[in-house]
Amino acid sequence: MAAAAGAEAAAVAAEEEKRLPEGDPESGGDSEDEGDSDSSGDGEDEEKENEAEIQRLEEQLSINAFDYNCHLDLIKLLRQEGELIKLRRARQKMSELFPLTEEIWLDWLKDEIKMASESSEREKVYELFERAVKDYICPEIWLEYAQYSIGGIGQEGGIEKVRSIFERALTAVGLHVTKGTALWEAYREFENAILETAQPAPGSVPSPEQQQMLCSQLEKIHTLFRRQLGIPLLDMEASYAEYEEWSEDPIPETVIKNYKKALQQLEKCKPYEEALLGAETPKLAEYQAYIDFEMKAGDPARIQLIYERALAENCLVPDLWARYNQYLDRQLRVKELVLSAHDRAVRNCPWTVGLWIRYLLAMERHRVDHGTISEMFEKALNAGFIQATDYVEIWQAYLDYLRRRVDFTQDSSKELEELRSAFARAVEYLKQEVEERFSESGDPSCTIMQNWARVEARLCNNMQKARELWDNIMTKGNAKYANMWLEYYNLERAHGDTQHCRKALHRAVQCTSDYPEHVCEVLLTLERIEGTLEDWDAAVQKTENRLARVNEQRAKAAEKEAALAKQEEEKAEQRKQARAEKKAFKKAKKNRIGDKRKADDDDEGEWGQEEEQPSKRHKGDGDGILEEHMEVETGLFGRSGPEKPDHPANQKEKASTSRKDIPKVLHDSSKDNVTVFVSNLSYNMADPEVKLKELFESCGEVAEIRPVFSNKGTFRGYCYVEFKEEKAALQALGLDRKVVEGRPMFVSPCVDKNKNPDFKVFRYSTTLEKHKLFISGLPFSCTKEELEEVCKAHGNVKDIRLVTNRAGKPKGLAYVEYENEAQASQAVLKMDGLTVKEHVIKVAISNPPLRKLPDKPEAGRASQFAVPRQVYGARGKGRTQLSMMPRALQRQSNPVAKAENGMVQNSPATSSESPEEPKKMSNADFAKMLLKK
């Protein structure tokens, strides 16, 4: 762009020089020099920037060759700079890793066609076309291929080569309802051109050979028309009219019958084609409906075509590739077709382990040589899976393949040694590579080692090796599980001897902590069938001792749980009693102050005297706000000052006082469908009815807003919003998490928790989302825009959510949603460990841990064994658990008596007999007790 601008500036300068008078050549020279220097300077600067960017992109690709967007940017820059050699190399590298889209292939082909002049260069273009048509089934590429081949018609066998390409194109995309017609017409135009060249000169009589060639050529065109009219394509009527006009003979009845049948089929396809035209990308639902329709019809060619059309627009959807490959594996079973589809699937979605496993199975099914399969497995290991378990799955699939190659009738073979070395490598790979990357091996139960032990025991009769493997398994933290010991016992039972079975069960009884009764029962069963009396006695003694220890441990745990439960109940009761006593104390104090004021007023009215009292200020009031008695003193002198406006604190107090008189309105549960519950609002919100009505009127007509106030008349931060229509209530849910006065407002459906105790509203997914990232360690000052600037360099960001607390303050966490899994996996590799504002962030695929639900107590079990969850206030656990009860109220209901010798004597309440309940005191009793002080 800058180079073109520079050239344009130079041309303008030259034109200006021509217009200048001949007597002033100096001025013209200055203008030209100035224009050239400016344009060349701009061009050099941009060229240097482009070179630096190209170098940066090449370095980035050397680190991560699977960066799709980086490949695109590099190709675009090289094409802009005209670096043909580097451009060709960059396209070549990208095509080896990924299937290229239709646009990239067409640009590449057009560039190569421009440079191809000799026959050897044309052959390279043909090879490039062959690679292009294998990536995706694209009508435009096939049409370009056929038209380019017409240029070589003058070479030997050129006509037959063009016809061969056209036939292959019709087989691939000739059934395309919307784009197939163009290919048929191009083929007919080519044959018509051949017919024109075969016509004899005017006035001459054609020879028999010429006449035969003319008839043959006419028949080829007739055949093309008839084949096309039997396929449901758009504008079939125009093709039929063209055939009628072109043909000298009437159209045969069979052609007309096939044409009408194709028209009927076209009418059935039209709704699906129209749905695709009107739908927005990615059109997955529309394509799936079209696929289901074609599957019911059962035409393999049409099913294959609609799958290919869907994949051309959704090449990064692993599930779509899996369904297509499953259809090809089970129905068509054509080797070239099946393996090509599997290869394209793993090149498009290399992070999906299931596609790699299906590819390995398909290669084995179609007898691909061992070296190719092993090479493909190595590619799978380097594909960059996003979970540790994926590596376990791909290793297990490859080991199954190697196991099927071994002839176990032979004592030793090359295949068996390869299998054993692969097992050993798999164990080491999971321990080193996978555990280092994911902080876990992905195989906690050691399934690969278990399978290895089964192969050694059952197929190789090598129990010694199997025992070594199981000993290794147990040392990895599996010895406490009964099922692991029983798995080993079953293997010994089937392929070992009784002595090792007994030894394994004795170790199991000693080590198992989850189900010790089960392994004890299995040991006793073994000794009952095969053991001697001494074996039986030893087993009984060992199991009894073990179960006695287990029962003792369980009893202690139960006592501890019961003690904790009782302690929590006592604490809860103490808190409840403390709240009640505090409430009674406040009420009594209020009544006492009121009585005192009343007595003062009575004295003043009787004697006409007043006491001089110091002025007091209310906490939080202004400087001019005095107590009531000061205002009375001013009035005694007959001078009442000007009225002062109410202080904000007084206004708030008056508003609270006025709200006390508002009668409470109970919520009508029959209107839950038109009502939403709004919470987490600011307690200081002034006039919440007006504020919230303005906010929710955008969703629909508001019938009523019911804020909830405390007994003092202060707003409690939540309310009910009732609408006229249910549609408006549903739309109001979209305002959830909207920031109102600095806090995120929570909007949820109005549901009775008593009737639906398990109902919870959480708008975000709690399962694995491979296209979404979880980022932790962010600075609290990081904004959504700043994070988006960091993330968009690695793909198209659809949404960013910064996690905040209830007060709207950031927690240093975020969720970033990309368009697809490929971009997300690339972003993880690049952003994990990145420094943002001096904070090192951690990035991973979003996979929230499962919430552990509290176990429900079983029926019939004592309630004291259930430990209730600690309940704290709205601010969480405080710094201290000291009771704030006044000392006057901290009197024990059963005072402890002291003996003469200083030892504490047991009170009746602490005796073994059941203590009597202390007498409950009312609020009036507490008030009397305080007034006696």
Short mmCIF file of C-alpha atoms in Angstrom, two decimals, residues 360-801:
data_model
loop_
_atom_site.label_atom_id
_atom_site.label_comp_id
_atom_site.label_asym_id
_atom_site.label_seq_id
_atom_site.Cartn_x
_atom_site.Cartn_y
_atom_site.Cartn_z
CA LEU A 360 -5.33 -45.89 14.19
CA LEU A 361 -8.16 -48.44 14.18
CA ALA A 362 -9.06 -47.60 10.57
CA MET A 363 -5.45 -47.99 9.46
CA GLU A 364 -5.25 -51.37 11.17
CA ARG A 365 -8.60 -52.39 9.68
CA HIS A 366 -7.40 -51.60 6.14
CA ARG A 367 -4.05 -53.40 6.55
CA VAL A 368 -1.78 -50.36 6.53
CA ASP A 369 1.85 -51.28 7.13
CA HIS A 370 3.19 -51.21 10.68
CA GLY A 371 5.70 -48.41 10.07
CA THR A 372 2.98 -46.01 8.90
CA ILE A 373 0.80 -46.76 11.92
CA SER A 374 3.71 -46.25 14.32
CA GLU A 375 4.57 -42.97 12.62
CA MET A 376 0.96 -41.81 12.96
CA PHE A 377 1.00 -42.71 16.67
CA GLU A 378 4.10 -40.57 17.20
CA LYS A 379 2.30 -37.66 15.53
CA ALA A 380 -0.59 -38.18 17.93
CA LEU A 381 1.75 -37.90 20.93
CA ASN A 382 2.91 -34.51 19.63
CA ALA A 383 -0.60 -33.22 18.93
CA GLY A 384 -0.89 -31.37 22.26
CA PHE A 385 -3.84 -32.96 24.06
CA ILE A 386 -5.49 -30.84 26.74
CA GLN A 387 -6.01 -33.54 29.40
CA ALA A 388 -3.69 -36.06 31.00
CA THR A 389 -6.24 -38.84 30.51
CA ASP A 390 -6.08 -38.29 26.73
CA TYR A 391 -2.52 -39.55 26.70
CA VAL A 392 -3.56 -42.65 28.63
CA GLU A 393 -6.25 -43.37 26.03
CA ILE A 394 -3.97 -42.97 23.00
CA TRP A 395 -1.29 -45.16 24.60
CA GLN A 396 -3.86 -47.82 25.42
CA ALA A 397 -5.13 -47.83 21.82
CA TYR A 398 -1.61 -48.22 20.44
CA LEU A 399 -0.77 -50.97 22.94
CA ASP A 400 -3.93 -52.85 21.95
CA TYR A 401 -2.81 -52.65 18.32
CA LEU A 402 0.66 -53.99 19.18
CA ARG A 403 -0.86 -56.79 21.26
CA ARG A 404 -2.98 -57.91 18.30
CA ARG A 405 0.18 -58.24 16.18
CA VAL A 406 1.84 -60.74 18.54
CA ASP A 407 1.68 -64.49 17.93
CA PHE A 408 1.62 -65.78 21.51
CA THR A 409 2.05 -69.40 20.41
CA GLN A 410 5.74 -68.63 20.07
CA ASP A 411 7.83 -68.24 23.19
CA SER A 412 9.61 -65.20 21.87
CA SER A 413 9.21 -62.96 18.86
CA LYS A 414 10.12 -59.51 17.64
CA GLU A 415 6.52 -58.33 18.02
CA LEU A 416 6.38 -59.49 21.67
CA GLU A 417 9.56 -57.63 22.54
CA GLU A 418 8.20 -54.54 20.83
CA LEU A 419 5.00 -54.82 22.88
CA ARG A 420 6.92 -55.10 26.15
CA SER A 421 9.16 -52.16 25.32
CA ALA A 422 6.06 -50.13 24.39
CA PHE A 423 4.45 -50.93 27.77
CA ALA A 424 7.61 -49.83 29.56
CA ARG A 425 7.82 -46.66 27.47
CA ALA A 426 4.15 -45.85 28.14
CA VAL A 427 4.64 -46.09 31.92
CA GLU A 428 7.74 -43.91 31.75
CA TYR A 429 6.07 -41.40 29.39
CA LEU A 430 3.11 -40.91 31.72
CA LYS A 431 5.43 -40.55 34.68
CA GLN A 432 7.81 -38.06 33.06
CA GLU A 433 6.19 -36.12 30.22
CA VAL A 434 2.53 -36.10 31.21
CA GLU A 435 3.00 -35.67 34.95
CA GLU A 436 5.42 -32.82 34.40
CA ARG A 437 2.92 -30.96 32.21
CA PHE A 438 -0.35 -31.67 34.05
CA SER A 439 0.94 -32.39 37.58
CA GLU A 440 -0.75 -35.80 37.29
CA SER A 441 -0.11 -38.94 35.26
CA GLY A 442 -3.73 -39.30 34.23
CA ASP A 443 -3.65 -42.96 35.29
CA PRO A 444 -4.03 -43.12 39.10
CA SER A 445 -5.36 -46.70 38.96
CA CYS A 446 -2.41 -47.80 36.79
CA THR A 447 -4.66 -49.32 34.11
CA ILE A 448 -1.77 -49.63 31.65
CA MET A 449 0.31 -51.58 34.17
CA GLN A 450 -2.72 -53.74 35.01
CA ASN A 451 -3.15 -54.60 31.33
CA TRP A 452 0.55 -55.33 31.05
CA ALA A 453 0.29 -57.71 34.01
CA ARG A 454 -2.71 -59.48 32.41
CA VAL A 455 -0.79 -59.94 29.15
CA GLU A 456 2.20 -61.38 30.99
CA ALA A 457 0.08 -63.72 33.12
CA ARG A 458 -2.54 -64.93 30.64
CA LEU A 459 -0.77 -64.79 27.28
CA CYS A 460 2.90 -65.18 28.20
CA ASN A 461 2.53 -67.41 31.29
CA ASN A 462 4.95 -65.16 33.13
CA MET A 463 3.44 -64.76 36.60
CA GLN A 464 6.72 -63.58 38.07
CA LYS A 465 6.65 -60.45 35.87
CA ALA A 466 2.95 -59.95 36.61
CA ARG A 467 3.64 -60.05 40.37
CA GLU A 468 6.42 -57.49 40.00
CA LEU A 469 4.06 -55.20 38.14
CA TRP A 470 1.32 -55.56 40.75
CA ASP A 471 3.80 -54.88 43.52
CA ASN A 472 4.70 -51.65 41.73
CA ILE A 473 1.00 -50.79 41.36
CA MET A 474 0.39 -51.21 45.09
CA THR A 475 3.29 -48.95 46.00
CA LYS A 476 1.66 -46.09 44.07
CA GLY A 477 -1.02 -45.52 46.69
CA ASN A 478 -3.46 -48.24 45.63
CA ALA A 479 -2.90 -50.63 48.57
CA LYS A 480 -5.75 -49.12 50.60
CA TYR A 481 -8.41 -50.04 48.03
CA ALA A 482 -10.12 -53.42 48.29
CA ASN A 483 -10.98 -53.62 44.59
CA MET A 484 -7.28 -53.38 43.64
CA TRP A 485 -6.37 -56.28 45.93
CA LEU A 486 -9.28 -58.37 44.64
CA GLU A 487 -8.19 -57.69 41.04
CA TYR A 488 -4.73 -58.99 41.86
CA TYR A 489 -6.22 -61.94 43.78
CA ASN A 490 -8.38 -62.91 40.79
CA LEU A 491 -5.31 -62.85 38.56
CA GLU A 492 -3.41 -65.08 40.99
CA ARG A 493 -6.44 -67.33 41.32
CA ALA A 494 -6.63 -67.81 37.55
CA HIS A 495 -2.94 -68.07 36.66
CA GLY A 496 -0.99 -68.37 39.92
CA ASP A 497 -1.07 -70.66 42.94
CA THR A 498 -2.86 -70.85 46.29
CA GLN A 499 0.16 -69.76 48.29
CA HIS A 500 0.40 -66.40 46.50
CA CYS A 501 -3.40 -66.00 46.70
CA ARG A 502 -3.24 -66.46 50.48
CA LYS A 503 -0.30 -64.06 50.75
CA ALA A 504 -2.12 -61.41 48.72
CA LEU A 505 -5.27 -61.67 50.83
CA HIS A 506 -3.32 -61.45 54.10
CA ARG A 507 -1.71 -58.24 52.86
CA ALA A 508 -5.10 -57.00 51.73
CA VAL A 509 -6.62 -57.56 55.18
CA GLN A 510 -3.77 -55.60 56.71
CA CYS A 511 -3.78 -52.66 54.26
CA THR A 512 -7.38 -52.17 53.05
CA SER A 513 -9.14 -49.20 54.59
CA ASP A 514 -12.28 -48.74 52.47
CA TYR A 515 -13.96 -52.20 52.61
CA PRO A 516 -11.97 -54.43 55.00
CA GLU A 517 -14.99 -56.70 55.68
CA HIS A 518 -15.09 -57.72 52.05
CA VAL A 519 -11.46 -58.83 51.81
CA CYS A 520 -11.79 -60.62 55.17
CA GLU A 521 -14.74 -62.55 53.79
CA VAL A 522 -12.78 -63.50 50.64
CA LEU A 523 -9.86 -64.73 52.79
CA LEU A 524 -12.12 -66.87 54.96
CA THR A 525 -13.81 -68.29 51.84
CA LEU A 526 -10.41 -69.28 50.42
CA GLU A 527 -9.37 -71.03 53.63
CA ARG A 528 -12.75 -72.72 53.95
CA ILE A 529 -12.29 -74.35 50.54
CA GLU A 530 -8.56 -74.99 50.31
CA GLY A 531 -6.89 -74.23 53.65
CA THR A 532 -5.80 -76.47 56.50
CA LEU A 533 -6.94 -76.06 60.09
CA GLU A 534 -3.84 -74.00 60.87
CA ASP A 535 -4.56 -71.77 57.86
CA TRP A 536 -8.16 -71.39 59.00
CA ASP A 537 -7.17 -70.47 62.56
CA ALA A 538 -4.61 -67.94 61.34
CA ALA A 539 -7.13 -66.36 58.97
CA VAL A 540 -9.84 -66.15 61.65
CA GLN A 541 -7.46 -64.60 64.15
CA LYS A 542 -6.14 -62.07 61.64
CA THR A 543 -9.58 -61.04 60.40
CA GLU A 544 -10.96 -60.74 63.92
CA ASN A 545 -8.05 -58.61 65.06
CA ARG A 546 -8.30 -56.43 61.98
CA LEU A 547 -12.07 -55.98 62.24
CA ALA A 548 -11.74 -55.24 65.96
CA ARG A 549 -9.27 -52.45 65.19
CA VAL A 550 -11.50 -51.17 62.41
CA ASN A 551 -14.56 -51.14 64.66
CA GLU A 552 -12.59 -49.40 67.38
CA GLN A 553 -11.43 -46.75 64.93
CA ARG A 554 -14.95 -46.31 63.63
CA ALA A 555 -16.32 -46.00 67.17
CA LYS A 556 -13.76 -43.33 67.98
CA ALA A 557 -14.57 -41.50 64.79
CA ALA A 558 -18.28 -41.75 65.59
CA GLU A 559 -17.70 -40.45 69.12
CA LYS A 560 -15.64 -37.60 67.76
CA GLU A 561 -18.33 -36.76 65.23
CA ALA A 562 -21.00 -36.97 67.92
CA ALA A 563 -18.96 -34.72 70.21
CA LEU A 564 -18.46 -32.23 67.42
CA ALA A 565 -22.15 -32.36 66.58
CA LYS A 566 -23.09 -31.82 70.21
CA GLN A 567 -20.58 -29.02 70.50
CA GLU A 568 -21.98 -27.33 67.45
CA GLU A 569 -25.51 -27.72 68.79
CA GLU A 570 -24.45 -26.16 72.09
CA LYS A 571 -22.75 -23.29 70.29
CA ALA A 572 -25.82 -22.75 68.15
CA GLU A 573 -28.01 -22.75 71.25
CA GLN A 574 -25.67 -20.33 73.00
CA ARG A 575 -25.73 -17.99 70.01
CA LYS A 576 -29.49 -18.20 69.90
CA GLN A 577 -29.76 -17.48 73.63
CA ALA A 578 -27.24 -14.65 73.36
CA ARG A 579 -29.25 -13.02 70.57
CA ALA A 580 -32.43 -13.33 72.59
CA GLU A 581 -30.79 -11.89 75.71
CA LYS A 582 -29.25 -9.06 73.71
CA LYS A 583 -32.59 -8.23 72.19
CA ALA A 584 -34.24 -8.29 75.62
CA PHE A 585 -31.49 -6.13 77.06
CA LYS A 586 -31.92 -3.50 74.35
CA LYS A 587 -35.67 -3.47 74.84
CA ALA A 588 -35.35 -3.16 78.60
CA LYS A 589 -32.83 -0.36 78.27
CA LYS A 590 -35.12 1.47 75.86
CA ASN A 591 -38.06 1.13 78.24
CA ARG A 592 -35.93 2.36 81.16
CA ILE A 593 -34.78 5.45 79.25
CA GLY A 594 -38.37 6.14 78.21
CA ASP A 595 -39.56 5.89 81.82
CA LYS A 596 -36.79 8.22 82.95
CA ARG A 597 -37.68 10.84 80.31
CA LYS A 598 -41.31 10.57 81.28
CA ALA A 599 -40.45 11.15 84.94
CA ASP A 600 -38.35 14.20 84.05
CA ASP A 601 -41.19 15.68 82.02
CA ASP A 602 -43.61 15.13 84.89
CA ASP A 603 -41.29 16.85 87.36
CA GLU A 604 -40.83 19.82 85.04
CA GLY A 605 -44.54 20.22 84.50
CA GLU A 606 -45.23 20.14 88.23
CA TRP A 607 -42.51 22.40 89.61
CA GLY A 608 -41.76 24.57 86.54
CA GLN A 609 -38.07 23.86 86.97
CA GLU A 610 -35.52 22.57 84.53
CA GLU A 611 -32.10 21.19 84.97
CA GLU A 612 -29.25 22.60 82.97
CA GLN A 613 -27.79 19.71 80.99
CA PRO A 614 -24.78 19.65 78.71
CA SER A 615 -25.52 19.57 75.00
CA LYS A 616 -25.13 16.26 73.21
CA ARG A 617 -24.70 15.38 69.55
CA HIS A 618 -26.02 12.31 67.88
CA LYS A 619 -23.44 10.09 66.34
CA GLY A 620 -23.18 10.99 62.70
CA ASP A 621 -25.24 14.22 63.02
CA GLY A 622 -24.03 17.65 61.94
CA ASP A 623 -22.60 20.40 64.13
CA GLY A 624 -25.88 22.24 64.60
CA ILE A 625 -28.00 19.29 65.67
CA LEU A 626 -28.71 19.49 69.42
CA GLU A 627 -30.77 17.51 71.85
CA GLU A 628 -34.44 18.28 72.31
CA HIS A 629 -34.00 20.02 75.71
CA MET A 630 -31.82 22.73 74.12
CA GLU A 631 -34.60 23.63 71.72
CA VAL A 632 -36.97 23.87 74.68
CA GLU A 633 -34.59 26.26 76.44
CA THR A 634 -34.57 28.58 73.45
CA GLY A 635 -38.35 28.64 73.48
CA LEU A 636 -38.47 29.78 77.15
CA PHE A 637 -36.96 33.14 76.25
CA GLY A 638 -39.64 33.73 73.59
CA ARG A 639 -37.13 33.65 70.73
CA SER A 640 -37.62 30.79 68.34
CA GLY A 641 -34.92 30.76 65.66
CA PRO A 642 -35.61 30.25 61.96
CA GLU A 643 -36.53 26.74 60.95
CA LYS A 644 -33.55 24.73 59.79
CA PRO A 645 -33.76 22.21 56.99
CA ASP A 646 -33.70 18.57 57.99
CA HIS A 647 -30.29 16.98 58.11
CA PRO A 648 -29.81 13.98 55.74
CA ALA A 649 -29.51 11.70 58.75
CA ASN A 650 -32.83 13.00 60.02
CA GLN A 651 -34.40 12.56 56.61
CA LYS A 652 -33.19 8.96 56.51
CA GLU A 653 -34.49 8.42 60.05
CA LYS A 654 -37.85 9.88 59.10
CA ALA A 655 -38.00 7.68 55.98
CA SER A 656 -37.19 4.64 58.10
CA THR A 657 -39.83 5.65 60.62
CA SER A 658 -42.40 6.08 57.88
CA ARG A 659 -41.57 2.65 56.46
CA LYS A 660 -42.29 1.07 59.84
CA ASP A 661 -45.93 1.99 59.42
CA ILE A 662 -46.20 0.32 56.00
CA PRO A 663 -48.12 -2.93 56.40
CA LYS A 664 -46.18 -6.03 55.36
CA VAL A 665 -47.41 -7.67 52.17
CA LEU A 666 -46.91 -11.41 51.95
CA HIS A 667 -45.55 -12.78 48.69
CA ASP A 668 -48.14 -14.50 46.52
CA SER A 669 -46.53 -17.75 45.30
CA SER A 670 -49.13 -18.07 42.52
CA LYS A 671 -47.39 -15.16 40.77
CA ASP A 672 -43.92 -16.73 40.78
CA ASN A 673 -43.98 -17.07 36.99
CA VAL A 674 -44.24 -13.28 36.52
CA THR A 675 -41.95 -12.35 39.42
CA VAL A 676 -38.17 -12.20 39.78
CA PHE A 677 -36.14 -12.07 42.97
CA VAL A 678 -33.51 -9.31 43.07
CA SER A 679 -30.72 -9.42 45.66
CA ASN A 680 -27.22 -8.14 46.53
CA LEU A 681 -28.37 -4.52 46.31
CA SER A 682 -26.80 -1.73 48.33
CA TYR A 683 -28.36 -1.21 51.77
CA ASN A 684 -27.93 2.54 51.28
CA MET A 685 -30.00 2.66 48.09
CA ALA A 686 -32.31 5.65 48.32
CA ASP A 687 -35.89 4.99 47.24
CA PRO A 688 -35.32 1.50 45.77
CA GLU A 689 -38.83 1.38 44.22
CA VAL A 690 -38.10 4.30 41.86
CA LYS A 691 -34.54 3.19 41.12
CA LEU A 692 -35.49 -0.39 40.26
CA LYS A 693 -38.59 0.57 38.31
CA GLU A 694 -36.48 2.68 35.95
CA LEU A 695 -34.11 -0.27 35.56
CA PHE A 696 -36.66 -3.02 34.91
CA GLU A 697 -39.14 -1.08 32.74
CA SER A 698 -36.90 -1.85 29.75
CA CYS A 699 -37.93 -5.52 30.08
CA GLY A 700 -41.68 -4.94 30.15
CA GLU A 701 -44.50 -3.36 32.12
CA VAL A 702 -43.82 -3.53 35.87
CA ALA A 703 -46.85 -4.33 38.01
CA GLU A 704 -45.25 -3.89 41.43
CA ILE A 705 -41.90 -3.62 43.18
CA ARG A 706 -41.78 -4.85 46.77
CA PRO A 707 -38.54 -3.93 48.59
CA VAL A 708 -37.92 -5.76 51.87
CA PHE A 709 -37.22 -3.59 54.94
CA SER A 710 -36.08 -4.51 58.44
CA ASN A 711 -38.08 -3.81 61.59
CA LYS A 712 -36.25 -0.50 61.87
CA GLY A 713 -37.34 0.47 58.37
CA THR A 714 -33.93 0.14 56.69
CA PHE A 715 -33.62 -1.49 53.28
CA ARG A 716 -32.32 -5.08 53.47
CA GLY A 717 -30.80 -5.20 49.97
CA TYR A 718 -33.35 -7.40 48.18
CA CYS A 719 -36.82 -7.15 46.72
CA TYR A 720 -39.44 -8.74 44.49
CA VAL A 721 -40.22 -7.32 41.04
CA GLU A 722 -43.59 -8.36 39.62
CA PHE A 723 -44.37 -7.92 35.92
CA LYS A 724 -47.61 -7.98 33.97
CA GLU A 725 -46.42 -10.71 31.60
CA GLU A 726 -44.25 -13.81 32.00
CA LYS A 727 -42.23 -12.82 28.92
CA ALA A 728 -41.04 -9.69 30.70
CA ALA A 729 -39.96 -11.71 33.75
CA LEU A 730 -37.90 -14.02 31.57
CA GLN A 731 -36.30 -11.05 29.86
CA ALA A 732 -35.48 -9.50 33.23
CA LEU A 733 -33.25 -12.48 34.03
CA GLY A 734 -30.85 -11.07 31.46
CA LEU A 735 -30.06 -8.22 33.88
CA ASP A 736 -28.38 -10.67 36.25
CA ARG A 737 -24.93 -9.46 37.39
CA LYS A 738 -25.62 -5.92 36.14
CA VAL A 739 -23.68 -3.41 38.23
CA VAL A 740 -25.99 -1.13 40.23
CA GLU A 741 -24.41 1.48 42.50
CA GLY A 742 -21.08 -0.36 42.46
CA ARG A 743 -22.44 -3.84 43.25
CA PRO A 744 -23.44 -6.71 40.90
CA MET A 745 -27.21 -7.12 41.11
CA PHE A 746 -28.40 -10.77 41.26
CA VAL A 747 -31.63 -11.51 39.38
CA SER A 748 -33.08 -15.01 39.70
CA PRO A 749 -36.45 -16.75 39.20
CA CYS A 750 -38.84 -16.56 42.08
CA VAL A 751 -38.96 -20.12 43.46
CA ASP A 752 -40.25 -21.35 46.81
CA LYS A 753 -37.24 -23.05 48.43
CA ASN A 754 -39.52 -24.99 50.80
CA LYS A 755 -41.14 -26.73 47.85
CA ASN A 756 -37.94 -26.92 45.78
CA PRO A 757 -35.03 -27.18 48.26
CA ASP A 758 -32.56 -28.32 45.60
CA PHE A 759 -33.28 -25.42 43.24
CA LYS A 760 -30.19 -23.38 42.45
CA VAL A 761 -29.59 -20.74 39.84
CA PHE A 762 -26.15 -20.71 38.29
CA ARG A 763 -25.95 -19.30 34.80
CA TYR A 764 -22.52 -20.68 33.96
CA SER A 765 -21.48 -24.20 33.03
CA THR A 766 -19.84 -26.38 35.69
CA THR A 767 -18.53 -29.01 33.24
CA LEU A 768 -15.52 -29.23 30.94
CA GLU A 769 -15.60 -26.57 28.19
CA LYS A 770 -12.72 -27.06 25.79
CA HIS A 771 -13.25 -23.71 24.06
CA LYS A 772 -13.13 -21.72 27.32
CA LEU A 773 -10.10 -20.80 29.46
CA PHE A 774 -9.83 -20.30 33.21
CA ILE A 775 -7.24 -17.66 34.16
CA SER A 776 -6.01 -17.12 37.72
CA GLY A 777 -3.43 -14.85 39.30
CA LEU A 778 -4.61 -11.69 37.54
CA PRO A 779 -3.93 -8.33 39.20
CA PHE A 780 -7.05 -6.84 40.76
CA SER A 781 -6.57 -3.71 38.65
CA CYS A 782 -6.79 -5.65 35.37
CA THR A 783 -9.82 -4.57 33.33
CA LYS A 784 -11.85 -6.54 30.84
CA GLU A 785 -10.47 -4.48 27.97
CA GLU A 786 -6.84 -5.06 29.02
CA LEU A 787 -7.39 -8.81 29.30
CA GLU A 788 -9.10 -8.89 25.91
CA GLU A 789 -6.10 -7.13 24.38
CA VAL A 790 -3.86 -9.93 25.69
CA CYS A 791 -6.17 -12.78 24.64
CA LYS A 792 -7.25 -11.68 21.18
CA ALA A 793 -3.71 -12.19 19.83
CA HIS A 794 -4.32 -15.95 20.01
CA GLY A 795 -7.80 -16.18 18.45
CA ASN A 796 -11.25 -14.65 18.22
CA VAL A 797 -12.53 -13.90 21.72
CA LYS A 798 -16.30 -14.32 22.09
CA ASP A 799 -16.69 -13.38 25.74
CA ILE A 800 -14.66 -12.45 28.83
CA ARG A 801 -15.99 -12.69 32.38
#
